[in-house]
Coordinates of C-alpha atoms in Angstrom, one line a residue:
M15 CA 11.7 3.4 -27.1
E16 CA 14.8 2.1 -28.8
T17 CA 18.1 2.9 -26.9
K18 CA 21.8 3.0 -27.7
M19 CA 24.6 2.3 -25.5
L20 CA 27.0 5.2 -25.1
R21 CA 30.2 5.0 -23.3
V22 CA 31.4 8.1 -21.4
H23 CA 33.9 9.0 -18.8
I24 CA 32.5 10.9 -15.8
P25 CA 34.7 12.3 -13.1
L26 CA 34.6 10.1 -10.1
P27 CA 33.2 12.6 -7.7
I28 CA 30.2 13.1 -10.1
A29 CA 29.8 9.4 -10.7
E30 CA 29.8 8.8 -6.9
R31 CA 27.0 11.5 -6.4
L32 CA 25.1 9.9 -9.4
M33 CA 25.3 6.4 -7.9
A34 CA 24.2 7.7 -4.3
A35 CA 21.3 9.7 -6.0
A36 CA 20.1 6.6 -8.0
E37 CA 20.4 4.4 -4.9
H38 CA 18.4 6.9 -2.7
L39 CA 15.8 7.5 -5.4
G40 CA 15.3 3.7 -6.1
I41 CA 16.0 4.3 -9.9
E42 CA 18.7 3.2 -12.4
H43 CA 21.5 5.6 -13.0
D44 CA 20.7 5.4 -16.6
A45 CA 17.4 7.2 -16.1
I46 CA 18.9 10.0 -14.3
V47 CA 21.7 10.3 -17.0
S48 CA 19.2 10.2 -19.7
E49 CA 16.9 12.9 -18.1
A50 CA 20.0 15.2 -17.6
V51 CA 21.0 14.8 -21.2
A52 CA 17.4 15.5 -22.5
V53 CA 17.2 18.6 -20.4
W54 CA 20.5 19.8 -21.5
L55 CA 19.6 19.2 -25.2
E56 CA 16.4 21.1 -24.7
R57 CA 18.3 24.0 -23.3
E58 CA 20.8 24.1 -26.0
E59 CA 18.1 23.9 -28.6
E60 CA 16.4 26.9 -27.0
R61 CA 19.7 28.7 -26.9
R62 CA 20.1 28.0 -30.7
L63 CA 16.6 29.4 -31.4
L64 CA 17.3 32.4 -29.5
D65 CA 20.4 33.1 -31.2
L66 CA 18.8 32.6 -34.6
R67 CA 16.1 34.9 -33.6
T68 CA 18.4 37.6 -32.5
L69 CA 20.3 37.3 -35.8
A70 CA 17.1 37.6 -37.7
S71 CA 16.2 40.7 -35.7
A72 CA 19.4 42.2 -36.2
N73 CA 19.2 41.6 -39.9
T74 CA 15.7 43.0 -40.1
M75 CA 17.0 46.2 -38.1
F76 CA 19.8 46.5 -40.6
I77 CA 17.4 46.4 -43.5
V78 CA 15.1 49.1 -41.9
E79 CA 18.2 51.2 -41.3
T80 CA 19.3 50.8 -44.9
H81 CA 15.9 51.8 -46.0
R82 CA 15.9 55.0 -43.9
I83 CA 19.2 55.9 -45.3
R84 CA 17.9 55.4 -48.9
D85 CA 14.7 57.6 -48.2
W86 CA 16.9 60.2 -46.7
A87 CA 19.3 60.2 -49.7
D88 CA 16.4 60.2 -52.1
S89 CA 15.0 63.4 -50.1
L90 CA 18.2 65.4 -51.0

């Protein structure tokens, strides 16, 4: 897989914990950061889909309510 070098600033306490975890697990800190970013992106994509579904549901409910109002008005 191709990669791209990104430069980020991480607060020192988090960076120290990251380096300690990488050493303890015997893996590169890049792998931990890549996995964390992938998990974060997946979660954000799921949130966006949930938001879109909620909006679609609200729009559908609005249409149904409008239809009921028209039916009621037509029955007068």
